[in-house]
Phi, psi and omega in degrees: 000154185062226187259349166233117189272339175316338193231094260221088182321000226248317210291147173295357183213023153308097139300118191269157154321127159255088187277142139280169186260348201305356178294327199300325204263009178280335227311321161291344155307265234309330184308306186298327202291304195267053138275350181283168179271145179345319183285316176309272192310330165320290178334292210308317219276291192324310184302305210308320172088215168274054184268093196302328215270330192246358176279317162318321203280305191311304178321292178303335158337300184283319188288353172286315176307306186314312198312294185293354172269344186062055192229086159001283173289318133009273203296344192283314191286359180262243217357314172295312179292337160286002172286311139008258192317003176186042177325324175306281192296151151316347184274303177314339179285324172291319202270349167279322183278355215246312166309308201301300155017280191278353188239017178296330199241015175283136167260054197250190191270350194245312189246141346306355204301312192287330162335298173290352191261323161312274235264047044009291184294302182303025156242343162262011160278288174330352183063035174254057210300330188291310155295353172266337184282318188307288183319306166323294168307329185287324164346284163315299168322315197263320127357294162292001167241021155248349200043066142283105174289296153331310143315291161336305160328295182280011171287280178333292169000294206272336169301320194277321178288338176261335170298312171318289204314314144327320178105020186268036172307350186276339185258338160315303183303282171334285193309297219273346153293313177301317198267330155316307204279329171275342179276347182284315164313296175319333138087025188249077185334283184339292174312320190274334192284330173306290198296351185272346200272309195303321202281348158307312169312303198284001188269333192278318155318287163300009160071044144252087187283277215320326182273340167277346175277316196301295183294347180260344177260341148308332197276326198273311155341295178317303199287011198289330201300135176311307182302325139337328184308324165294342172295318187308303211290002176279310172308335169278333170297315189328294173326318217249354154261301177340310213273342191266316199291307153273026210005062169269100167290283142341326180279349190245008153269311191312330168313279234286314167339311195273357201245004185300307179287005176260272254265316162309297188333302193289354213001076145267075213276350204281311180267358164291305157353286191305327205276334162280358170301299178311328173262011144259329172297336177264199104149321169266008165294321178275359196082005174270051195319302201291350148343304222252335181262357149316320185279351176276322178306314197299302161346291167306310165308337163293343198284322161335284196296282192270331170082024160194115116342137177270161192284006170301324162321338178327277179336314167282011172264315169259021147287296190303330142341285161310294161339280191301331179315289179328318172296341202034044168273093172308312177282353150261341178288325160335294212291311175311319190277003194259299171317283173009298185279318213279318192312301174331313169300293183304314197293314184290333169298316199298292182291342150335265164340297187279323168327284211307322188294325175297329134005260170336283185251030173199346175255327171327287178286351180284310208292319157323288207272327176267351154280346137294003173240320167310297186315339194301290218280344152315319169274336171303316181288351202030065185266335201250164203261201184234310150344306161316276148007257169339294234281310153332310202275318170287334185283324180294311179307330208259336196274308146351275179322308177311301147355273199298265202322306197305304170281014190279322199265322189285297175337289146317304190298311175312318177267336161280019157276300123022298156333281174282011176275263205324015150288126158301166185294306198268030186273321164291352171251022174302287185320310199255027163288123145248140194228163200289109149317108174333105196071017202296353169306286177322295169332294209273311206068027204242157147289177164291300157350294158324306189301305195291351170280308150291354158290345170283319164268347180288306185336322189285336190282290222304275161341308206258020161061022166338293180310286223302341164303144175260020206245346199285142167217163167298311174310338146330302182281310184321317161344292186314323209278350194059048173220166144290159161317313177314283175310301195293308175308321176333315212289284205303338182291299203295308183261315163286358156089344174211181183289204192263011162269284164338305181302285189332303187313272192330296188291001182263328166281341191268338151307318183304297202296311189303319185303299192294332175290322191258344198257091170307335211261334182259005146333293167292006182265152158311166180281325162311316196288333191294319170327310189275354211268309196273013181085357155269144195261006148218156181297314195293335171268341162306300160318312170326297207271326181256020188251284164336305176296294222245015171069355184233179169267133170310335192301318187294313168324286199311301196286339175270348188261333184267343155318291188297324191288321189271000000 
């Protein structure tokens, strides 16, 4: 698949090279390098393995020759190996767009589609599932109008792997059967040992052990080949949750046990996780708590590190919880519960999100394009009534609309976010300017004094970030201020243009906006918590209020201001 189809970009535990940028200090290697021919230097780049310094050289090599043949697909494919070489780093992100860039107007069976399939995986590496899925779907698009079977595949594939993730298993389950079945005719180890590993995983979610043992002894049997070995040993962990699921406890430590130093080895942290969970999870099975809770700590500390978990992990925070109760270590227990909340926060942006979009922007139209092909073909047979027909045809329209309304609406959203990136700094002291009223005696009934007095203290109010009490009431302020209510609203009506709900309201959303934009730490916080951070006493009047101001919800802010950023 792809320009060498043996090896397939798709597995959840395929290693790409981990490279430097270190070719730029090279520059006279590489003058040597590209006098070979293309084919030659390919060759050079694959033997280097992990030789990070000569695999980076070749690469920049090969995007060099192209450059001086002024040979486009050339140039797509050095690129793609310099991504190879820093897949990791932000830098790898430049060199997919720099790829895309240059293969927009190639008419091949391969390019643009892998540009986006690349810039997908850098993005579920990054754990930005919401931008990998986008990137998928434009993929997909571009895949079906070359009918790249291949590409298509490994599309579905990786679609089907975020529905599992999700909990969407049943539809997980279909996709990730179907694309089993074409990577096994195809004769695309790799891709087939992933998917007999995935579809292991759901038979073990749907409590079908015996069909998960059954599908880890194909896998571990498949994997006997030397390039296959790191695939056995997954299959053997795989084996070694079945066995805690049938709570044969021993037999799934001894699994998960033998297989810890190749997934540290592989800095697989992810699945390094799962194996102390799981052997805190058999050790409380035996009845060993003190056994079992180092290892749910060890948990944490990944958590420490990469900031995501799957969410099956969930659970050994509320062990540990309970533990430290029990224990009355108050202060650990404090601590757990506080990672608790943080896991909570990362799991619901990541898994939220990406629902609604997979909804949306990849089962909508998928669903569209096979009720338009039914219709075809229903009418070639002329089996169906015209009545039939119609009824189909309003479903499709009506399936439309939802479409049409939802980015219509996502559209809207955007662009007042775009609105508020794009406020100046000094835009917030618009609202507290004060300024003179015409007559305010007359107006008002206040004396001047009176006005000018309370206007000196809203100034102060303002300023010394006062609305941030969530306690502020007119009757409140009026207090601090040594006036009435009576009076303070007049002021406030009169010169702010609005009442004392409204005022409050504004400065605490335009203090909200400023804050999340310039503050990364309060970025990260929840939306309840920035609500209590800003004075409100529930998240739903807080939403209320910053939806009225700025046309969006903070969750969208937040997530799209954290989208852009990266």
């Amino acid at each position: 698949m792809r320009t060498t189809y043996g090896n397939l970009k798709i597995s959840i535990f395929t290693l790409l090279l981990c490279l430097s940028s270190a070719y730029s200090q090279h520059t006279q290697t590489i003058a040597n390098v590209k006098i070979h021919t293309y084919k030659e230097i390919e060759t050079r780049y694959r033997s280097a393995g992990t030789d990070t310094l000569k695999s980076a050289i070749y690469a920049a090599a090969y995007l060099q020759k192209a450059r001086e043949q002024h040979n486009a697909e050339k140039m797509a494919k050095g690129y793609e190996y310099l991504y190879e070489c820093n897949y990791k780093s932000d830098l790898g992100l430049v060199y997919i767009d720099s790829l895309i860039a240059i293969s927009k107007n190639l008419t091949t069976e391969i390019y643009p589609a892998l540009g986006y399939i690349l810039k997908a995986e850098h993005y579920s590496y990054k754990r930005d599932f919401i931008a990998a899925l986008d990137n998928h779907v434009i993929a997909y698009n571009y895949a079906k109008k070359t009918n790249n079977k291949d590409f298509i595949y490994e599309i579905k594939f990786n679609i089907g792997l975020l529905k599992k993730r999700l909990g969407y298993y049943d539809e997980s389950f279909k996709i990730l059967k179907e694309c089993k079945r074409y990577f096994k005719e195809n004769n695309y180890n790799t891709a087939y040992l992933t998917s007999l590993f995935a579809l292991s995983d759901y038979y073990v979610r749907k409590e079908k052990l015996d069909s998960a043992s059954y599908t880890n002894n194909l896998g571990y049997k498949a994997s006997s080949l030397p390039e296959n070995s790191k695939m056995r040993n997954y299959f053997v962990l795989e084996e070694g949750v079945v066995q805690y699921h049938k709570k044969k406890y021993r037999a799934s430590i001894d699994s998960i046990s033998k297989v810890l130093p190749m997934i540290i080895a592989n800095n697989d942290r992810a699945n390094e996780a799962m194996i102390y969970y799981y052997l805190g999870r058999d050790y409380i099975g035996l009845g060993q708590k003190e056994k079992a809770i180092p290892y749910f700590i060890k948990v944490d500390s990944i958590f420490s590190i990469v900031e995501e978990l799957h969410p099956d992990t969930r659970k050994g925070y509320e062990i540990l919880i309970d533990y430290y109760d029990s224990k009355k270590d108050i202060k650990k227990q404090l601590y757990y519960i506080e990672r608790l909340l943080r896991l909570d926060s990362v799991l619901n942006t990541s898994y939220r999100h990406l629902s609604k979009k997979i909804i949306v922007e990849y089962d909508t139209p998928l669903l569209l394009s096979q009720k338009e092909k039914i219709i075809t073909d229903l009418n070639k047979k002329d089996k169906l009534s015209l009545f039939k027909i119609g009824g189909l045809l309003f479903s499709v329209i009506v399936l439309s609309g939802f479409v049409f309304f939802y980015y219509k609406r996502q559209k809207q959203y955007r662009i007042n976010f775009e609105k508020l990136l794009e406020v100046k700094e000094d835009h917030k002291d618009e609202t507290v300017k004060i300024e003179k009223a015409p007559n305010p005696t007359i107006s008002l009934g206040l004396q001047q004094n009176v006005i000018d007095t309370i206007l000196a203290k809203l100034h102060q109010f303002e300023n010394d970030q006062l609305f941030l009490k969530n306690d502020c009431t007119v009757a409140k302020v009026a207090k601090d201020f040594e006036t009435n209510s009576t009076y303070l609203s007049k002021v406030i009506n009169s010169y702010k243009g609005q009442n004392f709900s409204a005022y409050l309201n504004e400065l605490r959303i335009d203090y909200t906006i400023d804050k999340i934009k310039n503050d990364p730490k309060f970025r990260r916080y929840s939306v309840n918590a920035i609500a209590e951070e800003v004075g409100y006493n529930n998240t739903e009047s807080f939403s209320k209020a910053f939806f009225k101001k700025a046309g969006i919800y903070p969750s969208y802010f937040i997530n799209n201001l954290k989208s852009d950023s990266v």
